[in-house]
mmCIF file of C-alpha atoms in Angstrom:
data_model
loop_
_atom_site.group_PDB
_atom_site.id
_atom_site.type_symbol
_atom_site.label_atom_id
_atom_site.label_comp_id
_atom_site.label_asym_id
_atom_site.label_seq_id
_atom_site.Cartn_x
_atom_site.Cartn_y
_atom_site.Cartn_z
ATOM 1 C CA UNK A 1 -142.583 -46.181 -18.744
ATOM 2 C CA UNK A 2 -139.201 -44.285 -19.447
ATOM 3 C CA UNK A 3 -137.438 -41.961 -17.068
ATOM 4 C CA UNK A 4 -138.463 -39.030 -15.731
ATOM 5 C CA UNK A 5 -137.994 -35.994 -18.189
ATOM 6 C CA UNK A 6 -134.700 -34.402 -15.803
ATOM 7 C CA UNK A 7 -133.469 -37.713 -15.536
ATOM 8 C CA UNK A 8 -133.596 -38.509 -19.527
ATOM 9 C CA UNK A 9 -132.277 -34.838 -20.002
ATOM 10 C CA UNK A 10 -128.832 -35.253 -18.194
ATOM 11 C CA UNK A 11 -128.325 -39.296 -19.645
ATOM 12 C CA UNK A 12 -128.986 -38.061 -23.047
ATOM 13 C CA UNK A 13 -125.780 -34.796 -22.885
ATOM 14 C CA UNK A 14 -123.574 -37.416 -21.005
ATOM 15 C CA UNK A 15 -124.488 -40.179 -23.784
ATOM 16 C CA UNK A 16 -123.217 -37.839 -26.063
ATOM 17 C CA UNK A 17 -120.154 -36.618 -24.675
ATOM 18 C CA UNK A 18 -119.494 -40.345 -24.295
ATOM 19 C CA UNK A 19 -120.123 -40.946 -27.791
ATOM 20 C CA UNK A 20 -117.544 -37.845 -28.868
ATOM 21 C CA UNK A 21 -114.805 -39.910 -26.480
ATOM 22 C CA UNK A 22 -115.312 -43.126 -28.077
ATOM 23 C CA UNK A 23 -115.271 -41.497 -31.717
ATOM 24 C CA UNK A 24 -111.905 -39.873 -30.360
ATOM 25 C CA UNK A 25 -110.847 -42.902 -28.376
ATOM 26 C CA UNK A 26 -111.001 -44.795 -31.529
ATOM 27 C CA UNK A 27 -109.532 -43.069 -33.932
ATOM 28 C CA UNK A 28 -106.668 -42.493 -31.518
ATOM 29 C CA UNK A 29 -106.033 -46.905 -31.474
ATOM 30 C CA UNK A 30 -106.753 -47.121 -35.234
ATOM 31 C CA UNK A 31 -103.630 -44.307 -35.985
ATOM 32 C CA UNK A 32 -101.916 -46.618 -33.323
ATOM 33 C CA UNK A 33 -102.091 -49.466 -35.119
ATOM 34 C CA UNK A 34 -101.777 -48.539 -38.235
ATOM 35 C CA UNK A 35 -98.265 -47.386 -37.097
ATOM 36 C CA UNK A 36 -97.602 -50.566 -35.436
ATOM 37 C CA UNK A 37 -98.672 -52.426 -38.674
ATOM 38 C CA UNK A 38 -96.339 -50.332 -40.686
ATOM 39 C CA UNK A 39 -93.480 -50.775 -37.929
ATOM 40 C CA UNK A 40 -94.564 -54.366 -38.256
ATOM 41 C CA UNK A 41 -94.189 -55.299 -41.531
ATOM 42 C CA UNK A 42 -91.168 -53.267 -42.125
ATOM 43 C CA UNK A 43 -89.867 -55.661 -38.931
ATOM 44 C CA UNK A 44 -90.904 -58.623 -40.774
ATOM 45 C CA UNK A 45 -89.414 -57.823 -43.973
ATOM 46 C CA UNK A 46 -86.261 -57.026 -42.882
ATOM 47 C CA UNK A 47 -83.705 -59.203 -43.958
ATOM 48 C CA UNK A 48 -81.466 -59.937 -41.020
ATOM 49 C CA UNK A 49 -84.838 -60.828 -39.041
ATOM 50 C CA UNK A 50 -85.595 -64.711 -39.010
ATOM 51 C CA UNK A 51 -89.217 -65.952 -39.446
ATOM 52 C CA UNK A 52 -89.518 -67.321 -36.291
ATOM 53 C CA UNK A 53 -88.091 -63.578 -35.036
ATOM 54 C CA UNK A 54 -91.083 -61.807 -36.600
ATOM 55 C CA UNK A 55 -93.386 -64.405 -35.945
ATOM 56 C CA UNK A 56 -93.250 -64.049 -31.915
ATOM 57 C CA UNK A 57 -93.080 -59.988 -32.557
ATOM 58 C CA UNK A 58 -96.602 -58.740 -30.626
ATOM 59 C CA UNK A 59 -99.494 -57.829 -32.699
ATOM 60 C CA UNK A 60 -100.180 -54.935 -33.351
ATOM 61 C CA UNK A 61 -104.190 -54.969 -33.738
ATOM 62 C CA UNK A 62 -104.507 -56.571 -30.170
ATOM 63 C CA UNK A 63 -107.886 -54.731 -28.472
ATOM 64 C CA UNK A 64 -106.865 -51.270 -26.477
ATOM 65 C CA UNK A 65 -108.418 -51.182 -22.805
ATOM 66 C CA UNK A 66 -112.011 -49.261 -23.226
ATOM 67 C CA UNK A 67 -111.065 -45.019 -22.184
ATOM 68 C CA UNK A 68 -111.979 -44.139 -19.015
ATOM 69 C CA UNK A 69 -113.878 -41.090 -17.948
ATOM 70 C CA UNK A 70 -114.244 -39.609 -15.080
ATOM 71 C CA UNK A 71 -116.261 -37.202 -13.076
ATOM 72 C CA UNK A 72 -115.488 -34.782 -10.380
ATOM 73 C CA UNK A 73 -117.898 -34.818 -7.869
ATOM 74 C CA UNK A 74 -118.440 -32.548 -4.827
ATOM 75 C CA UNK A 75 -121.481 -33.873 -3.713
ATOM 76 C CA UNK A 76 -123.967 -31.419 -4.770
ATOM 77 C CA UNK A 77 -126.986 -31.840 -7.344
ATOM 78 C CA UNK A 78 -125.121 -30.720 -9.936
ATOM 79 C CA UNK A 79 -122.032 -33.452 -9.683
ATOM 80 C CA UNK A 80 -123.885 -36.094 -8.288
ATOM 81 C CA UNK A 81 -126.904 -35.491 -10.996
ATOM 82 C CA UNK A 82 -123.845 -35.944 -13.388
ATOM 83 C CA UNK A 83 -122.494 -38.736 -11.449
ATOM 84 C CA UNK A 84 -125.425 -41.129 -11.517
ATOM 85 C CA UNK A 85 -125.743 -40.547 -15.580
ATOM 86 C CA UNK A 86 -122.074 -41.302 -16.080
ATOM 87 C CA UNK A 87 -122.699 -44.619 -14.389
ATOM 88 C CA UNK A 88 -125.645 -45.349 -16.030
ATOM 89 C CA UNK A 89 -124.756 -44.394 -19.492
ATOM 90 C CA UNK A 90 -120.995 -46.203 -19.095
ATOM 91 C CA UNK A 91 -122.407 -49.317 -18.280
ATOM 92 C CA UNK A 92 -124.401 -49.466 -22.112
ATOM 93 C CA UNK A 93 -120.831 -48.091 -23.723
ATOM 94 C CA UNK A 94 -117.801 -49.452 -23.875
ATOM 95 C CA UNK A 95 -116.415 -46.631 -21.285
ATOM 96 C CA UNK A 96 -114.597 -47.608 -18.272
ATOM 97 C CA UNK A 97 -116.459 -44.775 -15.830
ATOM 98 C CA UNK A 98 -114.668 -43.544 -12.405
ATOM 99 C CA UNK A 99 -115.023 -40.501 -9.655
ATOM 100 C CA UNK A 100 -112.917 -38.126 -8.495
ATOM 101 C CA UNK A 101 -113.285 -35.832 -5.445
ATOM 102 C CA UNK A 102 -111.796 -32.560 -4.135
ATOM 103 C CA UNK A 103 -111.734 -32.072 -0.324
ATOM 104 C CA UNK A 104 -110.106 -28.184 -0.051
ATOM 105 C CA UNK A 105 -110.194 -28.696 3.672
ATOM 106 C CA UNK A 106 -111.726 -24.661 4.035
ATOM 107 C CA UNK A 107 -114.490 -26.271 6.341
ATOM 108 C CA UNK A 108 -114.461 -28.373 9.192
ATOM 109 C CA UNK A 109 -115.113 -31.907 9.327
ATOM 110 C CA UNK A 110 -114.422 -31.743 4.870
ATOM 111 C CA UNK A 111 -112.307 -34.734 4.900
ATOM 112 C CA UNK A 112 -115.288 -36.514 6.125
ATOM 113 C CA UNK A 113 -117.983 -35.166 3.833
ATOM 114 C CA UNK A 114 -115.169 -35.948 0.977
ATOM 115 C CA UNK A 115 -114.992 -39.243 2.728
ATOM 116 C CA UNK A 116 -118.767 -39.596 2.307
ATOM 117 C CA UNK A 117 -118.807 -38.249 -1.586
ATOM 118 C CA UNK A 118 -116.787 -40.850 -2.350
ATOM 119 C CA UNK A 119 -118.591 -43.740 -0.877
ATOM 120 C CA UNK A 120 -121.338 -42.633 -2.687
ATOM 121 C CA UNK A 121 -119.482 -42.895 -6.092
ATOM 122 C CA UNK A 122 -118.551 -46.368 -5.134
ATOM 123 C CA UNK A 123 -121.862 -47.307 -4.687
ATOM 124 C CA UNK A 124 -122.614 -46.277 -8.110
ATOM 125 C CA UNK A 125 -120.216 -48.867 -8.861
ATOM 126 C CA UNK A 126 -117.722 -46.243 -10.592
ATOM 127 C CA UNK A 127 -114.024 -47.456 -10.427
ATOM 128 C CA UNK A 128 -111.569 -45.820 -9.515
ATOM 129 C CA UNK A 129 -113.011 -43.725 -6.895
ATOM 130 C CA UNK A 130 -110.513 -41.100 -5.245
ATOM 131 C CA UNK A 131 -111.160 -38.392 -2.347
ATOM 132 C CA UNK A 132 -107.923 -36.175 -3.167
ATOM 133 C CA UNK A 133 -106.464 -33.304 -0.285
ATOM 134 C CA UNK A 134 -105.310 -30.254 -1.408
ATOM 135 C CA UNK A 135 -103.616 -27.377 -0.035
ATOM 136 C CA UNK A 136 -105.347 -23.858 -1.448
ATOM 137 C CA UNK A 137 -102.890 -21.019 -1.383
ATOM 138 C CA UNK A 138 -104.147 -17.098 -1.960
ATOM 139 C CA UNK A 139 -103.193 -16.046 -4.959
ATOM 140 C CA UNK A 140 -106.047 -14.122 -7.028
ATOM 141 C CA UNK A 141 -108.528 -14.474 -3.790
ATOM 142 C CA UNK A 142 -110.367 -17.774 -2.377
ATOM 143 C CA UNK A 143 -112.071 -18.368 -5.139
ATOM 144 C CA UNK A 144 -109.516 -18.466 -7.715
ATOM 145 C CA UNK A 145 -106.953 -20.315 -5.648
ATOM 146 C CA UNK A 146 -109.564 -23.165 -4.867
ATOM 147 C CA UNK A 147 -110.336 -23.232 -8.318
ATOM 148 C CA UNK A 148 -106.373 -23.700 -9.155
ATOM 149 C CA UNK A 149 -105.687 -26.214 -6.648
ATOM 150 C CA UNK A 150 -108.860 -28.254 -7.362
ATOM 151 C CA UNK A 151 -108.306 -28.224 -11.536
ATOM 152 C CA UNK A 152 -104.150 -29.012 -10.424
ATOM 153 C CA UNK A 153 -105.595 -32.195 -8.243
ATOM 154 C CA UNK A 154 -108.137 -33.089 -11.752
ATOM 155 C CA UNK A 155 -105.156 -32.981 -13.736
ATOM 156 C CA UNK A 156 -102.866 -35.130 -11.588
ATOM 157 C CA UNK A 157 -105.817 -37.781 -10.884
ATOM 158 C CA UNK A 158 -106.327 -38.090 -15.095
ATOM 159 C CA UNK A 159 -102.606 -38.553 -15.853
ATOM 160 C CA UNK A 160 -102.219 -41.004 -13.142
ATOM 161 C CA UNK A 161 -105.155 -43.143 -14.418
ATOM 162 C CA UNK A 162 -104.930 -42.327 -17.920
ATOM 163 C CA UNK A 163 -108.026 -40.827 -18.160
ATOM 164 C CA UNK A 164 -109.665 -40.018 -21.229
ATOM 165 C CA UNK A 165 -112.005 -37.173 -19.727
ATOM 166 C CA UNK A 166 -113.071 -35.898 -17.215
ATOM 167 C CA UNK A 167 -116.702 -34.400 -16.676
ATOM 168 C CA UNK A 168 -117.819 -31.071 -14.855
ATOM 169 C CA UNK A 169 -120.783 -30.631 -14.011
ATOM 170 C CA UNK A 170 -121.309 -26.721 -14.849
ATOM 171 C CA UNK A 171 -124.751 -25.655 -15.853
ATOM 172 C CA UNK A 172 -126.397 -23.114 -18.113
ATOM 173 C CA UNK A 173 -126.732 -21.227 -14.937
ATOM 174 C CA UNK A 174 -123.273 -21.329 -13.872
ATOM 175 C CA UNK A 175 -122.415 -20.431 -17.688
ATOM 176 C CA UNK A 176 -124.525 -17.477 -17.207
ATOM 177 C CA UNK A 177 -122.725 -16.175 -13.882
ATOM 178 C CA UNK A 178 -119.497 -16.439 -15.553
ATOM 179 C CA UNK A 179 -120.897 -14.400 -18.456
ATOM 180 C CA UNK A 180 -121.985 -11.394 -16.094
ATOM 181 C CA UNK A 181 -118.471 -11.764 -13.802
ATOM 182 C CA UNK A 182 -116.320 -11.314 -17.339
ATOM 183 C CA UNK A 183 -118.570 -8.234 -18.020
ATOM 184 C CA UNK A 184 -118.187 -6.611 -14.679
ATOM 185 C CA UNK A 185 -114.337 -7.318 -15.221
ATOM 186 C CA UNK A 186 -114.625 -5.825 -18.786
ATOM 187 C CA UNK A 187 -112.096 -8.529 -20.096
ATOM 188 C CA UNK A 188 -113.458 -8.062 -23.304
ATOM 189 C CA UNK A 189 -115.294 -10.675 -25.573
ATOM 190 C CA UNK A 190 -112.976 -14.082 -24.538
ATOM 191 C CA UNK A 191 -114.344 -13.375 -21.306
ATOM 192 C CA UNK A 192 -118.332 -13.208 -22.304
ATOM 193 C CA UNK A 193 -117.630 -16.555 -24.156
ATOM 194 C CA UNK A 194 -117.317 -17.890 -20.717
ATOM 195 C CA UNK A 195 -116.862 -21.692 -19.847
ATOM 196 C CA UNK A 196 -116.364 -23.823 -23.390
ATOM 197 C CA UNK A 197 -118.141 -27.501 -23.197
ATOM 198 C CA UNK A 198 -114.427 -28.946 -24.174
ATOM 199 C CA UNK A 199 -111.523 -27.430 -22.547
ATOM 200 C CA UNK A 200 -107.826 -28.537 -21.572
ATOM 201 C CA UNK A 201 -104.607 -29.976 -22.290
ATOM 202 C CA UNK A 202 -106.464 -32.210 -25.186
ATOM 203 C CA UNK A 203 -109.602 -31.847 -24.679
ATOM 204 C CA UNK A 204 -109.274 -33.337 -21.136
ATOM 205 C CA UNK A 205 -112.755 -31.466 -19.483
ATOM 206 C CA UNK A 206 -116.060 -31.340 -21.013
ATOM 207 C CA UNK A 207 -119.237 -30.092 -19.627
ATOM 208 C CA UNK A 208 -122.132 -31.585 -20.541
ATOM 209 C CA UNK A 209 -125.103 -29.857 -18.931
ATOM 210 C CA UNK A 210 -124.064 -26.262 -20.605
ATOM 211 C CA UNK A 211 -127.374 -26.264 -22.038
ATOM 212 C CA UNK A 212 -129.464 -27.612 -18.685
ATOM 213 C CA UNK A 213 -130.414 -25.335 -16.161
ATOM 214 C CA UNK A 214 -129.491 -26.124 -12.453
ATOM 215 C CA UNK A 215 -133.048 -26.912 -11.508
ATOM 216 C CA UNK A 216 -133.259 -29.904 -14.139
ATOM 217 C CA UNK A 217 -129.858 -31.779 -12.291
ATOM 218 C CA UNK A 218 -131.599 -30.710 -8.914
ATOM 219 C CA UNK A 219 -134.778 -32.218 -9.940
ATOM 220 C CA UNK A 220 -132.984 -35.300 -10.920
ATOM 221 C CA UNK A 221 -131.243 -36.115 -8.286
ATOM 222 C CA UNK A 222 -134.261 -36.109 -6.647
ATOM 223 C CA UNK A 223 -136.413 -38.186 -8.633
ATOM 224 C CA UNK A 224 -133.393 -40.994 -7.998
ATOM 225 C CA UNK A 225 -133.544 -40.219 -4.072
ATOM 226 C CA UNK A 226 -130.087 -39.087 -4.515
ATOM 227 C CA UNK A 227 -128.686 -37.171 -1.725
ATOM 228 C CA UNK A 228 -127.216 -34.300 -2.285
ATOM 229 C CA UNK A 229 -124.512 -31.413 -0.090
ATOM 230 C CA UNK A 230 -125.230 -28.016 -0.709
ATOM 231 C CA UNK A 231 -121.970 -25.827 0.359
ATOM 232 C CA UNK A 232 -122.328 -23.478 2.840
ATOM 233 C CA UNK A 233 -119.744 -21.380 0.822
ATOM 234 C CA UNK A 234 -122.200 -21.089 -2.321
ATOM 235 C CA UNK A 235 -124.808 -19.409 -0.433
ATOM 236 C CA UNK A 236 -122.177 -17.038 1.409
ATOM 237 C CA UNK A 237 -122.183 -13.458 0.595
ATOM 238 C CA UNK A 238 -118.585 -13.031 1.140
ATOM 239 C CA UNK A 239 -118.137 -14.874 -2.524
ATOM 240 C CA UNK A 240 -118.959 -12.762 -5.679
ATOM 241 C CA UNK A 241 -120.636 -15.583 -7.389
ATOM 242 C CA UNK A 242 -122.763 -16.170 -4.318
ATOM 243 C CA UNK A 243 -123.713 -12.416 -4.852
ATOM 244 C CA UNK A 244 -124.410 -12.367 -8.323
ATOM 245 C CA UNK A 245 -126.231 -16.342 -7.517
ATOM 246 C CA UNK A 246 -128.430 -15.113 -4.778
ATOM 247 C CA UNK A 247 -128.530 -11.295 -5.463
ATOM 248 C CA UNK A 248 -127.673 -9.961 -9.129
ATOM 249 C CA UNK A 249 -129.327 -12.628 -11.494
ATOM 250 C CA UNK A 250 -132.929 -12.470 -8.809
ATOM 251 C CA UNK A 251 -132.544 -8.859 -9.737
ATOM 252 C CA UNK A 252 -132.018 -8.791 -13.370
ATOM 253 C CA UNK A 253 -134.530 -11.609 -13.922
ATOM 254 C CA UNK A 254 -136.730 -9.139 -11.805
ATOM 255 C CA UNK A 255 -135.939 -6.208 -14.078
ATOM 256 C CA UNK A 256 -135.905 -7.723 -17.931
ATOM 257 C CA UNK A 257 -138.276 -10.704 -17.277
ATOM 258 C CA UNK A 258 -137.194 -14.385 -17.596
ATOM 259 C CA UNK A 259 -135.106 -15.811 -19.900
ATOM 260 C CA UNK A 260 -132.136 -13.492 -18.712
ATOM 261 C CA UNK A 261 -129.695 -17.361 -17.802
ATOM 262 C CA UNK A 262 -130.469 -18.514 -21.342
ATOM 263 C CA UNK A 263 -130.076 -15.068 -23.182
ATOM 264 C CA UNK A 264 -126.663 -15.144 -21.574
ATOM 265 C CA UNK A 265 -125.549 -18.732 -22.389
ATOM 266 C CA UNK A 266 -126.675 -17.507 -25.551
ATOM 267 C CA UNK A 267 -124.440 -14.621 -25.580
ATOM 268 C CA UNK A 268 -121.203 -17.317 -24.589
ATOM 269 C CA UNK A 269 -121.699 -19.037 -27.496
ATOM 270 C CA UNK A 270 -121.893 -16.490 -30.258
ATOM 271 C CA UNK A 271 -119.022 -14.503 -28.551
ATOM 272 C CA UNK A 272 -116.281 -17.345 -28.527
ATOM 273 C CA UNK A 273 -117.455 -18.268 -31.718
ATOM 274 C CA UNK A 274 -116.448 -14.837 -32.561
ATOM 275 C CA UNK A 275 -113.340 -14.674 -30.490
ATOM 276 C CA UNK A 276 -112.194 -17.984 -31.864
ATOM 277 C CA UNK A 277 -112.560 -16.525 -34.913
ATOM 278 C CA UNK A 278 -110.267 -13.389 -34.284
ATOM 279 C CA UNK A 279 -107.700 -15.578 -32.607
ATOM 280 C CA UNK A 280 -107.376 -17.671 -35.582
ATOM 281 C CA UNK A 281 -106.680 -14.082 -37.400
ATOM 282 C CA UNK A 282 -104.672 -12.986 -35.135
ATOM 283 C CA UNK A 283 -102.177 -16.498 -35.662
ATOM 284 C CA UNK A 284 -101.986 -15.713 -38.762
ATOM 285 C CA UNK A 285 -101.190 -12.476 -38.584
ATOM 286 C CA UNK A 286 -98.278 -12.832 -36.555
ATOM 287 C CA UNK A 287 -95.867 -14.226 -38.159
ATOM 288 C CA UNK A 288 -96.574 -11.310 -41.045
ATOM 289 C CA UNK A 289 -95.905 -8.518 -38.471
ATOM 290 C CA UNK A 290 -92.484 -9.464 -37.988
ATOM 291 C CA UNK A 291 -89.162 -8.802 -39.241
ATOM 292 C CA UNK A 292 -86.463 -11.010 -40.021
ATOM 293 C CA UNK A 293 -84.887 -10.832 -36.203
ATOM 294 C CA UNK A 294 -88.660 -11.765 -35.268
ATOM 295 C CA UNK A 295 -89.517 -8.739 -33.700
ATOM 296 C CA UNK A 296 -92.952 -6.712 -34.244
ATOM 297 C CA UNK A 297 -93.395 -4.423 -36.325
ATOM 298 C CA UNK A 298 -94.885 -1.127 -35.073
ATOM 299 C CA UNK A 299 -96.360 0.078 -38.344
ATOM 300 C CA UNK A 300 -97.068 -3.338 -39.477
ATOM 301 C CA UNK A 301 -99.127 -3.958 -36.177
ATOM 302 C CA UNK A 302 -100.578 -0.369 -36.668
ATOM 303 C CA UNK A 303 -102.330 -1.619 -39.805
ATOM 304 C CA UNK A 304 -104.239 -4.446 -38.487
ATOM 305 C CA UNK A 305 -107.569 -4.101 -36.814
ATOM 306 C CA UNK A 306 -107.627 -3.139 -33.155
ATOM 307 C CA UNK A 307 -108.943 -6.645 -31.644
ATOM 308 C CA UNK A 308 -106.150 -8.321 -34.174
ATOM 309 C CA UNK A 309 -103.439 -6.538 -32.927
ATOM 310 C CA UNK A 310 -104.439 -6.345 -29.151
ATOM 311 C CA UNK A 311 -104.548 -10.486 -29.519
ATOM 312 C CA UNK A 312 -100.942 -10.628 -30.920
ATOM 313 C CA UNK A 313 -99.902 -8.281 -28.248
ATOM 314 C CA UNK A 314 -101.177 -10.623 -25.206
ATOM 315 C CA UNK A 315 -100.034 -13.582 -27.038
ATOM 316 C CA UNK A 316 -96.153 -11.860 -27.345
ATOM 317 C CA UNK A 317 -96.488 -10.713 -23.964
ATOM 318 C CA UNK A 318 -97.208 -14.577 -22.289
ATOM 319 C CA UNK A 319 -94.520 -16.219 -24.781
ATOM 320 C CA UNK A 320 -92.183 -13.480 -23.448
ATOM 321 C CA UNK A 321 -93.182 -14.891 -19.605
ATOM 322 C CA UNK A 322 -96.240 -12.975 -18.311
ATOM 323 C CA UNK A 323 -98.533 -15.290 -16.610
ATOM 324 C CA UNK A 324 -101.715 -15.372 -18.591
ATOM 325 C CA UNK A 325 -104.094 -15.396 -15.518
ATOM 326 C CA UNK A 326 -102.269 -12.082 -14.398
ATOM 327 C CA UNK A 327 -102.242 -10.264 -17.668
ATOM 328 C CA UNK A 328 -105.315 -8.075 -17.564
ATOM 329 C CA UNK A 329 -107.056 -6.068 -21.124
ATOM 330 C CA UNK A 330 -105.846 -2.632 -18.962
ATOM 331 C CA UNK A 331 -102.377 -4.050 -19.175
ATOM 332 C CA UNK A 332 -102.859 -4.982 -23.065
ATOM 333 C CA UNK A 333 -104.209 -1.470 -23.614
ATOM 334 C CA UNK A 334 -101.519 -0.135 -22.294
ATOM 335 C CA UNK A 335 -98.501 -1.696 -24.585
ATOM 336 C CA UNK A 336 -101.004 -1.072 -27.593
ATOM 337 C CA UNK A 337 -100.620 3.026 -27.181
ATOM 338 C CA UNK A 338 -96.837 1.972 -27.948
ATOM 339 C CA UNK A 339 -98.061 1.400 -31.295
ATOM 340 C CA UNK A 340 -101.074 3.865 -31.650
ATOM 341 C CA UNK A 341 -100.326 6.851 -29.144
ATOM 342 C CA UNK A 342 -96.221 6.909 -29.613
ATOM 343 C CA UNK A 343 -95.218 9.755 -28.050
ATOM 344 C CA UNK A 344 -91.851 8.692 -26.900
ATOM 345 C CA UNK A 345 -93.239 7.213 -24.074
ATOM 346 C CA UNK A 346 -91.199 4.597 -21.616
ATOM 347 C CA UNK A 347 -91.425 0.844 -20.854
ATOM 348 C CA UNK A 348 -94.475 -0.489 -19.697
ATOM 349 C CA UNK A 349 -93.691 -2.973 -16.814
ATOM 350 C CA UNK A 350 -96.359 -6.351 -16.939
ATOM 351 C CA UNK A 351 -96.909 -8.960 -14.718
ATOM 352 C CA UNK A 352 -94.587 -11.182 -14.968
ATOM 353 C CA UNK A 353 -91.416 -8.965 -15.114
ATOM 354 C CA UNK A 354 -91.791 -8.574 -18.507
ATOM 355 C CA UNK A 355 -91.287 -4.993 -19.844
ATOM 356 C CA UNK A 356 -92.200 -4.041 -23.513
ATOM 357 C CA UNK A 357 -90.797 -1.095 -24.908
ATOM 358 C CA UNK A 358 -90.551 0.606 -28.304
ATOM 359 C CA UNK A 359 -87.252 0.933 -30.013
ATOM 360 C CA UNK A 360 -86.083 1.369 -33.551
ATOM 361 C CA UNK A 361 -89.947 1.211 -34.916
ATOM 362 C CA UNK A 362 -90.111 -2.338 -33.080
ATOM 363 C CA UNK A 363 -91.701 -3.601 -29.920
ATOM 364 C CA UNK A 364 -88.582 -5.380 -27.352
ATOM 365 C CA UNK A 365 -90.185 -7.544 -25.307
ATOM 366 C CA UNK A 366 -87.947 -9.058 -22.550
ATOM 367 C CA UNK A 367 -88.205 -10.374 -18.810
ATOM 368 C CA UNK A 368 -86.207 -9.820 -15.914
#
């Protein structure tokens, strides 16, 4: 008798976001070696190298340690569900499979329940197994900066231990939260795209239960007598996505009928499709709206399409300093009625001390 139906759902997207990082994994040694080979033989060849020189030279087609993958865990269904799949599925692969946890110390008594996370990992037998401390500062509100310091403490544990990937364990559920919290910001359509399955300095994070609801890794977790912590702060009104968890979705569902989570991780899908398509435009674009000193071109940038031009506008504006996470669409709109409302109008002043004004029929972008 196979596994229970949860239980087979979350092995088979983790077996297959282990299969993408050995397809990667391996291509990665085979351009390695064929280097070395080359480096090799050109070694070899060389005539003011003896025999016995090249001979005792290290081969380049020895075997590359498996890639290791790990998964950040806080303890709830949703990381542990992901946890005890990543252990089973490693052990059939050729994947080296560790945990990482994130103890924000904004609760009492967190280093222990971090302390207990990781125990737990161990006993899956994943190795290495870390319960990292971080310090969570304020900027952009709790939730941000806890999201910052705990994605900061992912990145250091995956250089340190050369890790391949690391898993996240965000659902179609969470997907659809995100998708409602970039609407009610009105970001624009990057922001309805919400949370991509691979993300990071290359490719780093993937998420493989996008397309499983939260109930499936709750239900699995149980099934495997898994215990699980459920945060305090996740059911806390105080937090917008506890609100819109607890509150707004329960209300919408209410209102349109079900399928309102997967209509929405619907909707994140087609829109970055879209806006990965207008980025790629908008590349290309850029270098065409230029002149010769490199600055844009007001009539130039008049003539392409709105979301075109608006997308090499933020892009100008973060090369020229302004921090991405700060730069807002009100703040893009703004430096595009430069180009479409010119009326003789002053610098606008970004985050970032960057301050774009129009001069000569060009945009000046500076900072400081």
């Amino acid at each position: 008798m196979g596994p229970h139906p949860a239980v087979a759902a979350i092995r088979l997207a983790v077996r297959r976001v282990l299969h993408d990082v050995l397809t990667e994994h391996s291509d990665r040694v085979s351009r390695s070696v064929g280097h070395a080979t080359n480096a090799y033989s050109a070694f070899a060849a060389s005539p003011s190298r003896s025999a016995s020189s090249a001979t005792n030279t290290a081969n380049p087609t020895s075997a590359d340690e498996q890639p290791l993958v790990l998964v950040a865990c806080s303890g709830g269904a949703d990381s542990m569900a992901l946890a005890s799949a990543l252990a089973f599925e490693a052990r059939k692969l050729s994947v080296r499979a560790g945990g990482i946890t994130v103890d924000h110390g904004l609760q009492a008594g967190s280093d222990l329940r971090a302390a207990e996370v990781a125990a737990r990992l161990k006993a899956m037998q994943l190795d290495p197994v870390e319960a990292i401390s971080v310090r969570v500062g304020r900027d952009g509100g709790p939730e941000a900066a806890a999201r910052d310091a705990r994605y900061a403490a992912l990145d250091d544990a995956a250089e340190r231990h050369g890790a391949a990937a690391v898993l996240l364990g965000h659902t179609r559920d969470d997907q659809a939260e995100t998708v409602l919290l970039g609407l009610a910001r009105g970001s624009g359509i990057r922001s309805l795209s919400g949370m991509a399955a691979i993300s990071g300095a290359a490719g780093r994070y993937r998420r493989p239960f996008l397309q499983l609801d939260r109930q499936t890794a709750r239900k699995a977790c149980m099934v495997q007598s898994l215990p699980v912590w459920d945060d305090p702060h996740n059911a806390d009104p105080a937090y917008t996505r506890s609100r819109l968890r607890h509150e707004g979705l329960p209300a919408l569902e209410k209102a349109l009928g079900k399928g309102v989570v997967e209509a929405l991780a619907r909707t994140a899908q087609l829109s970055r499709d879209d806006a990965d398509a207008l980025d790629t435009w908008a590349a290309d674009a850029d270098a065409a709206v230029r002149d010769d000193a490199g600055q844009l071109h007001c009539a130039k940038l008049y003539a392409l399409p709105p979301a075109v031009r608006r997308r090499v506008l933020r892009r100008a504006v973060i090369d020229a300093g302004a921090p991405a996470g700060s730069l807002f669409a009100r703040h893009v709109e703004e430096v595009d009625r430069l180009i479409t409302s010119w009326r003789g109008q002053g610098a606008i002043n970004l985050p970032g001390r960057v301050e774009v004004r129009r001069q000569g029929g060009r945009l000046v972008i500076r900072q400081g």
